[in-house]
mmCIF file of C-alpha atoms in Angstrom:
data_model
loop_
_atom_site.group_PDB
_atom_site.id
_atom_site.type_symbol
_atom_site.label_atom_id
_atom_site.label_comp_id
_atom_site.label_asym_id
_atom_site.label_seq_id
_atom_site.Cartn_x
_atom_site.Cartn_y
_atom_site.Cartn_z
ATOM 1 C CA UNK A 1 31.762 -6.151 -8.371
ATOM 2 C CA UNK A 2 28.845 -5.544 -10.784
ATOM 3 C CA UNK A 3 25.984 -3.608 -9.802
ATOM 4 C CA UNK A 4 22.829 -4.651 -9.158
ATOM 5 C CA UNK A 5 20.165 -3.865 -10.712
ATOM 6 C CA UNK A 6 16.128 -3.704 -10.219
ATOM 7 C CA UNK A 7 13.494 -3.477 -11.803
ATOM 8 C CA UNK A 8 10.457 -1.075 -9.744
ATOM 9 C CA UNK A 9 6.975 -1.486 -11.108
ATOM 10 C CA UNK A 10 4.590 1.932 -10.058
ATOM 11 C CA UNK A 11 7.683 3.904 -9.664
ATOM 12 C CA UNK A 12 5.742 6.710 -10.542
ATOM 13 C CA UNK A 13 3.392 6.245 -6.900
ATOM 14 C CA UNK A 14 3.403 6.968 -3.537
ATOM 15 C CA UNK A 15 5.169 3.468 -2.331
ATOM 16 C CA UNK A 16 7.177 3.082 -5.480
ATOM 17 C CA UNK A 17 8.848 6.701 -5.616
ATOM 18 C CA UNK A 18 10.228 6.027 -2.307
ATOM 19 C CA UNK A 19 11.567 2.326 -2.964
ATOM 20 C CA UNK A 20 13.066 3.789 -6.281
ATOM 21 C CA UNK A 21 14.843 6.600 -3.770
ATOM 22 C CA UNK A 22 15.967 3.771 -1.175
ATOM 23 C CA UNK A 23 16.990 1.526 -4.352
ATOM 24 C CA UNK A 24 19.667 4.270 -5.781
ATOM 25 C CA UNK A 25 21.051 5.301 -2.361
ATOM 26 C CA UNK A 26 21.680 1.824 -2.122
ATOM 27 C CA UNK A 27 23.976 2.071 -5.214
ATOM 28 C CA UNK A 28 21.211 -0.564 -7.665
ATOM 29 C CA UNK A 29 21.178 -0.250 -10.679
ATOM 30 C CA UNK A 30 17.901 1.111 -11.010
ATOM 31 C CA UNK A 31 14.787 0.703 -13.401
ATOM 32 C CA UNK A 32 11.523 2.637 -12.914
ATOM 33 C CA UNK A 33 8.251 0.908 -14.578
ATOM 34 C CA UNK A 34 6.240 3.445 -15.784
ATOM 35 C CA UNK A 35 3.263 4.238 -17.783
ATOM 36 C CA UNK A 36 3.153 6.183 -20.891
ATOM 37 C CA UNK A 37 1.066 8.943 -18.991
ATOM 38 C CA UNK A 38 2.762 8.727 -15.998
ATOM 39 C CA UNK A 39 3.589 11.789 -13.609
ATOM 40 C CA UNK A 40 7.543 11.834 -12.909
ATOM 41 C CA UNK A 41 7.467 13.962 -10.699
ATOM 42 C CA UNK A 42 9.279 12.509 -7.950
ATOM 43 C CA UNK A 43 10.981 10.604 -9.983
ATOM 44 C CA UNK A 44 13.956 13.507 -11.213
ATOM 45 C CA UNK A 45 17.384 11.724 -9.834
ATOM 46 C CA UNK A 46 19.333 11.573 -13.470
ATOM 47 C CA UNK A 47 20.785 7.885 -12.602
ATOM 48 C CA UNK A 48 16.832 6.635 -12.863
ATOM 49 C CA UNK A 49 16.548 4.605 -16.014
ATOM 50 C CA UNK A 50 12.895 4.179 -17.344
ATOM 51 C CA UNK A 51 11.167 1.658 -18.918
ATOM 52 C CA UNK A 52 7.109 1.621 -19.647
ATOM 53 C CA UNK A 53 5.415 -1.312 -19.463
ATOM 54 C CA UNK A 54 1.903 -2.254 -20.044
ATOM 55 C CA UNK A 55 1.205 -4.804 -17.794
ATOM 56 C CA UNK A 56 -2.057 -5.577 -19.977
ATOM 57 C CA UNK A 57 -0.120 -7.224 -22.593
ATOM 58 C CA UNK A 58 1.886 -10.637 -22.082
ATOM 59 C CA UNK A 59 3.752 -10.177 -25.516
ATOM 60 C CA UNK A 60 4.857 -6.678 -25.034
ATOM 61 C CA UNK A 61 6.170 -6.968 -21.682
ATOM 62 C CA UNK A 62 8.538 -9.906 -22.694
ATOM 63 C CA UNK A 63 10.051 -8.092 -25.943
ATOM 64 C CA UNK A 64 10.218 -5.058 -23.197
ATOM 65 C CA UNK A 65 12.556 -6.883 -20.891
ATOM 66 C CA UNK A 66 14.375 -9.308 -23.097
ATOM 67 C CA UNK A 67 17.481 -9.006 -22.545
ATOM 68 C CA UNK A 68 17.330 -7.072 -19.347
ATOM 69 C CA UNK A 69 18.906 -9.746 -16.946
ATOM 70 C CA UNK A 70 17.057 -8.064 -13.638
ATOM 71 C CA UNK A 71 18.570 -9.159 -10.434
ATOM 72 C CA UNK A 72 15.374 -7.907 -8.466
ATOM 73 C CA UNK A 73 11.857 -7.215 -9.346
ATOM 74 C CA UNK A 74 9.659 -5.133 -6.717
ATOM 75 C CA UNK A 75 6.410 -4.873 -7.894
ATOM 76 C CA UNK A 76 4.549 -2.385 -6.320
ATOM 77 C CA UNK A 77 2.005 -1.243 -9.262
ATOM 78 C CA UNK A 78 -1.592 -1.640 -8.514
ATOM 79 C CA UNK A 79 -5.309 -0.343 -8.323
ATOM 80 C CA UNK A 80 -6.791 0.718 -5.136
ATOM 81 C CA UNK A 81 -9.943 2.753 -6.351
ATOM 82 C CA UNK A 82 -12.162 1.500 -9.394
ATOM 83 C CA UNK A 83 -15.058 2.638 -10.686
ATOM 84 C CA UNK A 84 -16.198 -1.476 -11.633
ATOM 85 C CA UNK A 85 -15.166 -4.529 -9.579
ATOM 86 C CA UNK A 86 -13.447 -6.246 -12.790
ATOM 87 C CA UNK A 87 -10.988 -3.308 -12.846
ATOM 88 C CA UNK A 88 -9.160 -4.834 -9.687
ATOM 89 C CA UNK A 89 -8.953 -8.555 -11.415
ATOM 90 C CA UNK A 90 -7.536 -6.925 -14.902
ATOM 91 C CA UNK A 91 -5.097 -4.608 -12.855
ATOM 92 C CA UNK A 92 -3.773 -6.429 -10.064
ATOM 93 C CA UNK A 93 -4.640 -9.777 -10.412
ATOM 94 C CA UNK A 94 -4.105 -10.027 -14.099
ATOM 95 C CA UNK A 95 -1.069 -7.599 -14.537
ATOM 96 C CA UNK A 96 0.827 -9.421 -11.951
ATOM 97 C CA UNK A 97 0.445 -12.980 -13.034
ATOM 98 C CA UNK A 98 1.591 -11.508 -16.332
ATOM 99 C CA UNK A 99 4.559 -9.455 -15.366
ATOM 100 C CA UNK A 100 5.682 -12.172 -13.342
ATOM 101 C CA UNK A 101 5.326 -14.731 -16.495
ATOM 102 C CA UNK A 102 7.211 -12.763 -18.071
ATOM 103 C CA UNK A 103 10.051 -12.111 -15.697
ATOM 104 C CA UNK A 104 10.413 -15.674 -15.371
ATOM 105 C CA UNK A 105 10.859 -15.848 -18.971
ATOM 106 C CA UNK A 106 13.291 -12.998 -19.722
ATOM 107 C CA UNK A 107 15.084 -12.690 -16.372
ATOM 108 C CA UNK A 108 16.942 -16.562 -15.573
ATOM 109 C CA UNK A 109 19.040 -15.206 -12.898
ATOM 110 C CA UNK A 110 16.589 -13.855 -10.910
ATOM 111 C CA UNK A 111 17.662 -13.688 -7.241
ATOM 112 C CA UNK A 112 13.498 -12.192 -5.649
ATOM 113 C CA UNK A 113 10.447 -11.007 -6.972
ATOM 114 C CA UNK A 114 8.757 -9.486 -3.962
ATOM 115 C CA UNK A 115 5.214 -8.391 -4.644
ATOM 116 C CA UNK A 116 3.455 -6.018 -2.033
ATOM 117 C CA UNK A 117 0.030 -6.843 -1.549
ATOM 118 C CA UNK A 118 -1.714 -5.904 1.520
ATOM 119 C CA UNK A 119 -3.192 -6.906 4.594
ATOM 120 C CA UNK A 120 -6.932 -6.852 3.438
ATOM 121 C CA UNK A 121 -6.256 -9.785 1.594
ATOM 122 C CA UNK A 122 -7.263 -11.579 4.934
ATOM 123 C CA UNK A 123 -10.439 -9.525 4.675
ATOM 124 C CA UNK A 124 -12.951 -9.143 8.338
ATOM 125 C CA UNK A 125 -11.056 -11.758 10.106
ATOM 126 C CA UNK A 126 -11.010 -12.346 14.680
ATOM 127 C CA UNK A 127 -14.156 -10.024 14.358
ATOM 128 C CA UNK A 128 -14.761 -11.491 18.299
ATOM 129 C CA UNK A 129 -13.500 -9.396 21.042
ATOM 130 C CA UNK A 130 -10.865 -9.100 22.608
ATOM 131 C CA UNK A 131 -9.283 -8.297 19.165
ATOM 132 C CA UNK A 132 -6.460 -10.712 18.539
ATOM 133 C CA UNK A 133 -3.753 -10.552 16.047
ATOM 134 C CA UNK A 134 -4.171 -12.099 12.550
ATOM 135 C CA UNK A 135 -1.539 -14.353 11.338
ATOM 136 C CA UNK A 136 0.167 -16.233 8.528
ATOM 137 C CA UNK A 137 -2.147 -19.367 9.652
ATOM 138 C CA UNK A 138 -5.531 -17.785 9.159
ATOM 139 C CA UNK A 139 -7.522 -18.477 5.915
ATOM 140 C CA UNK A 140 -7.793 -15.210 3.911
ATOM 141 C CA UNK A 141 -11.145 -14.214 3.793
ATOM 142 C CA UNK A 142 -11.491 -10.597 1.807
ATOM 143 C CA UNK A 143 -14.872 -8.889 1.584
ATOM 144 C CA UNK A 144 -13.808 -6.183 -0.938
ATOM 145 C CA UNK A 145 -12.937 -6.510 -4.676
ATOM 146 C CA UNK A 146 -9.740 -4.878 -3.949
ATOM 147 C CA UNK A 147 -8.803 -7.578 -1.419
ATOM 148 C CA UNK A 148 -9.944 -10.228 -3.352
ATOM 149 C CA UNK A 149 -7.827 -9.205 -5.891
ATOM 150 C CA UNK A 150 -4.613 -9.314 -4.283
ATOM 151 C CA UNK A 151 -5.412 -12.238 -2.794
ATOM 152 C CA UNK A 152 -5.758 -13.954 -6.289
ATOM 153 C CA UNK A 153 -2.769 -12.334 -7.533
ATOM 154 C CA UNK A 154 -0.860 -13.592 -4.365
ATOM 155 C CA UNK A 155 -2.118 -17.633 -5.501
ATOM 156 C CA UNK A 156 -1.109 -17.237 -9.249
ATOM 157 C CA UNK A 157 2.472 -16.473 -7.893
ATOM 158 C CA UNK A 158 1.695 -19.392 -5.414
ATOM 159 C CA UNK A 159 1.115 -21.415 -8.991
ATOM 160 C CA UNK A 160 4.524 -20.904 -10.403
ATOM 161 C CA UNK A 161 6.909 -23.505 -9.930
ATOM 162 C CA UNK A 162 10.221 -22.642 -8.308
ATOM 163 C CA UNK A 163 9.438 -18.893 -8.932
ATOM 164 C CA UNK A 164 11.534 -17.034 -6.305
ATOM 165 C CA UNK A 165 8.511 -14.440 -4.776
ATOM 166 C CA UNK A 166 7.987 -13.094 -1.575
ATOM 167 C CA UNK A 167 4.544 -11.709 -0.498
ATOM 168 C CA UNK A 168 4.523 -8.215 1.698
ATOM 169 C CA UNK A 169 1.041 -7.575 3.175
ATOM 170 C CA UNK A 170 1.893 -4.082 5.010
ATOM 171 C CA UNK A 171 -1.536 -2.703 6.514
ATOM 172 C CA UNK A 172 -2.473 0.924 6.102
ATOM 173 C CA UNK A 173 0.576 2.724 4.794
ATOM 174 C CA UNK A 174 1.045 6.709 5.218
ATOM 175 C CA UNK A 175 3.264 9.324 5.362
ATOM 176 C CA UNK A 176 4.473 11.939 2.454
ATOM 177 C CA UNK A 177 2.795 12.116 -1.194
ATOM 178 C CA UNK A 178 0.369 9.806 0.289
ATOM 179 C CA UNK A 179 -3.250 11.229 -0.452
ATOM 180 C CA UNK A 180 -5.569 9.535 1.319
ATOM 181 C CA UNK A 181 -4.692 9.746 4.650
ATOM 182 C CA UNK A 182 -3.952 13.130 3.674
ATOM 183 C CA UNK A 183 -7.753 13.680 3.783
ATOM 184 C CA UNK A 184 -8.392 13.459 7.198
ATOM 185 C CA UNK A 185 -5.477 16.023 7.794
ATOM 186 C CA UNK A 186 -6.982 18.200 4.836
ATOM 187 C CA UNK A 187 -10.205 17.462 6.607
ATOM 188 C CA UNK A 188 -8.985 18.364 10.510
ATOM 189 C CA UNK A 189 -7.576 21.508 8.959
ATOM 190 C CA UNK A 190 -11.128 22.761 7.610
ATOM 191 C CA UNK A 191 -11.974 21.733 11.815
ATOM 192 C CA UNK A 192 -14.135 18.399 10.574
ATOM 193 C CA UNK A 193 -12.992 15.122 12.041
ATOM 194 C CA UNK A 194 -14.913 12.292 10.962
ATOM 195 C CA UNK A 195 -14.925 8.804 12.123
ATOM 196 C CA UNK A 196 -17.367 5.545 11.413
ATOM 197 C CA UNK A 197 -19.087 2.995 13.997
ATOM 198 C CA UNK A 198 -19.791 3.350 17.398
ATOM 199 C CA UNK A 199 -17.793 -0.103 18.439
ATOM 200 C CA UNK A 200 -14.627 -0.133 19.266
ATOM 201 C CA UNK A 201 -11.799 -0.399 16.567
ATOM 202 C CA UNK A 202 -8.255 -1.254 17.221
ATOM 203 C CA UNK A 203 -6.055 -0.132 13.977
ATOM 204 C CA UNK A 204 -2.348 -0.839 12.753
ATOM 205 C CA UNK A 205 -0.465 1.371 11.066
ATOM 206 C CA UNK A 206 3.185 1.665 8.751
ATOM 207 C CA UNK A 207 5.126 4.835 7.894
ATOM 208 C CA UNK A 208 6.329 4.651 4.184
ATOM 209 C CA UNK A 209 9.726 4.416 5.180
ATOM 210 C CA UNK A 210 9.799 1.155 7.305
ATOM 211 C CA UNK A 211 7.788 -0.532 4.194
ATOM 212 C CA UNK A 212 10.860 0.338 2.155
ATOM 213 C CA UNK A 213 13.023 -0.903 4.859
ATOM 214 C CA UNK A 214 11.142 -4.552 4.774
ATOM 215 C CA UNK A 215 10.715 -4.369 1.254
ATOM 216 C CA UNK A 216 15.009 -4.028 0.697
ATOM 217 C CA UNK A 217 15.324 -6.648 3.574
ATOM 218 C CA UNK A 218 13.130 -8.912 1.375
ATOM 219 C CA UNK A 219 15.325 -8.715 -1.777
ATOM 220 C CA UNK A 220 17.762 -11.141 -0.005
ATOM 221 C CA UNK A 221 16.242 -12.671 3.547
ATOM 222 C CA UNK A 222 13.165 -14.553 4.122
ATOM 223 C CA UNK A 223 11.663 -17.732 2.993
ATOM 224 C CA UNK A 224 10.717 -18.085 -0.828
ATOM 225 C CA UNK A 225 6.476 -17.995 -1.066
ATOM 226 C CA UNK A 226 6.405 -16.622 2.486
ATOM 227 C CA UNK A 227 3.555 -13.878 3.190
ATOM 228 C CA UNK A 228 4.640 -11.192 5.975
ATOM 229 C CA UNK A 229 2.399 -9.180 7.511
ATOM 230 C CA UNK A 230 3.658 -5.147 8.075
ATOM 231 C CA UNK A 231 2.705 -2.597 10.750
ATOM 232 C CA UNK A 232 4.783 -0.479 13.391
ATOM 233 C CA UNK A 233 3.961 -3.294 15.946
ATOM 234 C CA UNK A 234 1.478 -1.093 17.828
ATOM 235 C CA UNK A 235 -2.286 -0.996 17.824
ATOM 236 C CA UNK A 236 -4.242 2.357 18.111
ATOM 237 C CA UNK A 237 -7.445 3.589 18.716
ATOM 238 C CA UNK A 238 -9.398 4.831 16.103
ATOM 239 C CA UNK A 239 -9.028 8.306 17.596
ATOM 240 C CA UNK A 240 -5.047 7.823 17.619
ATOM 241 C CA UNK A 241 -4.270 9.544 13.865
ATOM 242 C CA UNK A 242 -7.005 12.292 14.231
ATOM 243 C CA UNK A 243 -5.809 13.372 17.348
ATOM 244 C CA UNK A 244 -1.965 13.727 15.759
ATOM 245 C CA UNK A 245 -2.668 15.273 13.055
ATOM 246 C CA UNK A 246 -4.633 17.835 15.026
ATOM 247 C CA UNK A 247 -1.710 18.454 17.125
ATOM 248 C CA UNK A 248 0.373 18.704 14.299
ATOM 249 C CA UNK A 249 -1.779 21.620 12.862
ATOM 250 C CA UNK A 250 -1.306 23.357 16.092
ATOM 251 C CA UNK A 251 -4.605 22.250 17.585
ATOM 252 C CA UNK A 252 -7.347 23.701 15.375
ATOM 253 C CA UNK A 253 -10.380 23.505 17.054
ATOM 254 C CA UNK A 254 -13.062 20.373 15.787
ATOM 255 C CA UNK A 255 -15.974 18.676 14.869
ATOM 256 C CA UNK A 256 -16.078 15.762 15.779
ATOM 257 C CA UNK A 257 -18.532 13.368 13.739
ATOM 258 C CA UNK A 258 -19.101 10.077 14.539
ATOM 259 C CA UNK A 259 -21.605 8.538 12.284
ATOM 260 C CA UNK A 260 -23.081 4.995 12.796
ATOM 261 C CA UNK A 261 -22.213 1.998 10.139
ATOM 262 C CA UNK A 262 -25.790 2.378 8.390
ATOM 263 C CA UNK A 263 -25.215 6.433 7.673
ATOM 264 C CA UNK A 264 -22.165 5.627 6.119
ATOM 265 C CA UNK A 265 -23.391 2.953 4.290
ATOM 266 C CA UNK A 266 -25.472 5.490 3.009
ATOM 267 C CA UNK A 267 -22.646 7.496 2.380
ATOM 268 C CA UNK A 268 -20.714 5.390 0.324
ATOM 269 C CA UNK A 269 -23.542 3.880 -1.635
ATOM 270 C CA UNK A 270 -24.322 7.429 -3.189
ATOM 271 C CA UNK A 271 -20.934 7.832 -3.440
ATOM 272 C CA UNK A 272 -20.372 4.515 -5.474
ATOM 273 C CA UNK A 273 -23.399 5.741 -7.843
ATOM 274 C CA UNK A 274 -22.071 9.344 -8.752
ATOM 275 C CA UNK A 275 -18.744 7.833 -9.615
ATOM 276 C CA UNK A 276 -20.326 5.246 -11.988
ATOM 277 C CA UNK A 277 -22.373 8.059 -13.557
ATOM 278 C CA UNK A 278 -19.871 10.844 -14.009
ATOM 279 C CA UNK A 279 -17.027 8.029 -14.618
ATOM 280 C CA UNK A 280 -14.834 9.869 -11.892
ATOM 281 C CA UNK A 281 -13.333 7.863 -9.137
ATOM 282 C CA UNK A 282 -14.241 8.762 -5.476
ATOM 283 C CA UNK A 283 -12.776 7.951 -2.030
ATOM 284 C CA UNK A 284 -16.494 6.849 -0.816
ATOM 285 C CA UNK A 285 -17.463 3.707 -2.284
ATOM 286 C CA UNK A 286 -18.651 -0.077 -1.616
ATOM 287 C CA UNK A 287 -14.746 -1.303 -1.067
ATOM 288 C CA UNK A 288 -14.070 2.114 1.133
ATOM 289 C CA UNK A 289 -17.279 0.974 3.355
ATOM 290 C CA UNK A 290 -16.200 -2.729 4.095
ATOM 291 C CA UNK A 291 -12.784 -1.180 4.885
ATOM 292 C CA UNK A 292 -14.111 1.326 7.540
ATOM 293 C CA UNK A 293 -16.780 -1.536 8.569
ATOM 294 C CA UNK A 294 -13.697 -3.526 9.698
ATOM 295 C CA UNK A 295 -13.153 -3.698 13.751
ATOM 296 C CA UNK A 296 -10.169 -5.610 13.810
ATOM 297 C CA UNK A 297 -6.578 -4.625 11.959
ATOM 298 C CA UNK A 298 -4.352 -6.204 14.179
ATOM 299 C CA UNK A 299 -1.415 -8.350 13.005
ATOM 300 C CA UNK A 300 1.580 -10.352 13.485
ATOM 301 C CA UNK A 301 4.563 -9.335 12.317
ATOM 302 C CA UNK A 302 7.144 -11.180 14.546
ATOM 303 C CA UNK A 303 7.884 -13.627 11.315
ATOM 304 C CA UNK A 304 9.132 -10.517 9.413
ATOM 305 C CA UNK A 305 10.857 -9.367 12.589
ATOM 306 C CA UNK A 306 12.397 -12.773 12.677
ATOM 307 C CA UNK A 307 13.039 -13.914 8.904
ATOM 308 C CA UNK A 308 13.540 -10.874 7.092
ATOM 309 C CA UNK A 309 14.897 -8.874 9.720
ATOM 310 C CA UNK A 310 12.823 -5.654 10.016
ATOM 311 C CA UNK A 311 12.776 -3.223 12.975
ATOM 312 C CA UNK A 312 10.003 -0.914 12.612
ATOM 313 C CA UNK A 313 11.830 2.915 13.231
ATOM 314 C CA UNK A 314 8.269 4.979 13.498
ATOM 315 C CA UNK A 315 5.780 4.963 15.259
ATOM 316 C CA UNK A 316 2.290 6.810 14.535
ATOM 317 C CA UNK A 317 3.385 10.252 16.158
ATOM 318 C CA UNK A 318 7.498 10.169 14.766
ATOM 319 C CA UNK A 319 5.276 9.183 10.943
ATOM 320 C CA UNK A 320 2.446 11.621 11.144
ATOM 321 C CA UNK A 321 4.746 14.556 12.191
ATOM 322 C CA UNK A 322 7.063 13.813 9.482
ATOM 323 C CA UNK A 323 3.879 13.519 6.535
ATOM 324 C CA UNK A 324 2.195 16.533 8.046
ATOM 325 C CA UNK A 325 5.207 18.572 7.782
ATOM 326 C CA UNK A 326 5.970 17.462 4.122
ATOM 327 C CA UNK A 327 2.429 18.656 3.449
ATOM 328 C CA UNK A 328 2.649 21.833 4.442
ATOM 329 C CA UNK A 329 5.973 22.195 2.770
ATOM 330 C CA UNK A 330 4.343 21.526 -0.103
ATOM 331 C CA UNK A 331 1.912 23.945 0.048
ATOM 332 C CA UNK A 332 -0.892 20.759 0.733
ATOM 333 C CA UNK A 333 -2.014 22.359 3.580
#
């Protein structure tokens, strides 16, 4: 039987080092997209054949996989901090309508393409309380550039006839190598928690691991142009991570801080202008506000439970153990 083989765009990142992992245990053949500049450092299993691609330019990227015959293509390159809006539209907008031209050109057996965008594509949606789950029938609506973004990436897919995509929209994805959910644990362990808004704010959550899991599952079940939404099923308080990753760190005591909407406003408006002056990228900008703004992250993920067939394995306290302890192993913390 011949082996499979895969193509992994943004191998080199937190989401893509583990689906390259997942992709070789599973005995793929397997291909790891990488820049030029690229850190490997999770990326040291000898079977791993690279390839760098510049998703910037349409003609390069088809001479780079001529020839390649990919059965799969996961593409899980992207932006999710920019110092200017038009950043998001080159990188993830842009890059994936071309990559995925030029799959379809170079690659005529190709079985999936499943691109992982993300649930803020559907942006400050059932605002109204009680919170209620979004689902595949509400009309996207993103307030941030980085939403908007994947959202128009997710329509030029949409505009390629017979193109065999699948859309994964997990919501806030943690666990090892991840950095920033790492810090609030970096942040607990120097005794500061800090939290935004006073009203109340239900969030979803999904280890790295069960993204893998639904992004493999994808690769060969679900509909063709279907969007699934990904969590652990659960809903949390917005005290729920804080409080784990405290216990995790052997209950240090805290600070707890939490500011109103306008001070962080505040916050993240200064923080959007020193990163435009000094050119360096920060955590606290405009995108990072709307983000925390956001009441509501619940969402349905029976059709992935149902099409694709994905059983989320962790929950929040199972995940956060698991990252913390990888952190400290790592000399993070």
């Amino acid at each position: 039987m011949q082996q499979r083989k895969i193509l992994v765009t943004g191998a080199s990142g937190f989401i893509g080092s583990f689906i390259v992992e997942e992709a070789l245990k599973r005995g793929f053949d397997t291909w790891a997209a990488v820049r030029r500049n690229s850190s490997r450092q999770y990326l040291t299993d000898e079977r791993i054949n690279f390839i760098e691609l510049d998703l910037d330019k349409p003609g390069g990227l088809r001479r780079k996989l001529e020839g390649k015959a990919f059965d799969y293509v996961v593409h899980a390159a992207g932006a999710t901090k920019c110092l200017h809006a038009e950043d998001f539209f080159r990188i993830n907008t842009t890059g994936t309508a071309n990559l995925a031209a030029a799959v379809s050109e170079t690659c005529p057996g190709l079985k999936r393409f499943v691109f992982i965008s993300s649930l803020s594509v559907m942006g400050p949606a059932r605002e109204s309380r009680p919170y209620t789950e979004m689902t595949d029938g509400d009309t996207p609506r993103p307030d941030t550039a980085y939403g908007q973004s994947k959202l128009k990436a997710e329509q030029a897919l949409e505009g390629m006839h017979g193109f065999p995509f699948i859309v994964l929209r997990p919501t806030g994805v943690y666990g090892p190598r991840e950095r920033d959910y790492f810090m609030m644990a970096e942040s607990i362990s120097r005794h500061v928690d800090f939290a935004a808004g006073l009203r109340q704010q239900d969030l979803t959550f999904i280890y790295v691991k069960d993204l893998v899991q639904a992004v493999m599952l994808a690769l060969d079940n679900g509909r063709t142009g279907a969007k699934y939404f990904l969590s652990d099923g659960r809903v949390y308080s917005s005290r729920a991570f804080s409080d784990l990753i405290r216990r995790e760190l052997g209950n240090p005591w805290l600070l707890r801080i939490k500011a109103p909407l306008w001070l962080l406003r505040i916050i993240t408006a200064c923080g959007e202008y020193a990163g435009r002056t000094t050119g360096r990228m920060t955590a606290l900008n405009n995108d990072k506000y709307k983000i925390m703004k956001q009441r509501n992250w619940r969402c349905d993920i029976t059709p992935a439970i149902s099409e694709l067939g994905y059983k989320p394995r962790y929950g929040l306290a199972q995940g956060v153990g698991e990252a913390v302890e990888w952190y400290k192993e790592n000399k993070w913390l």
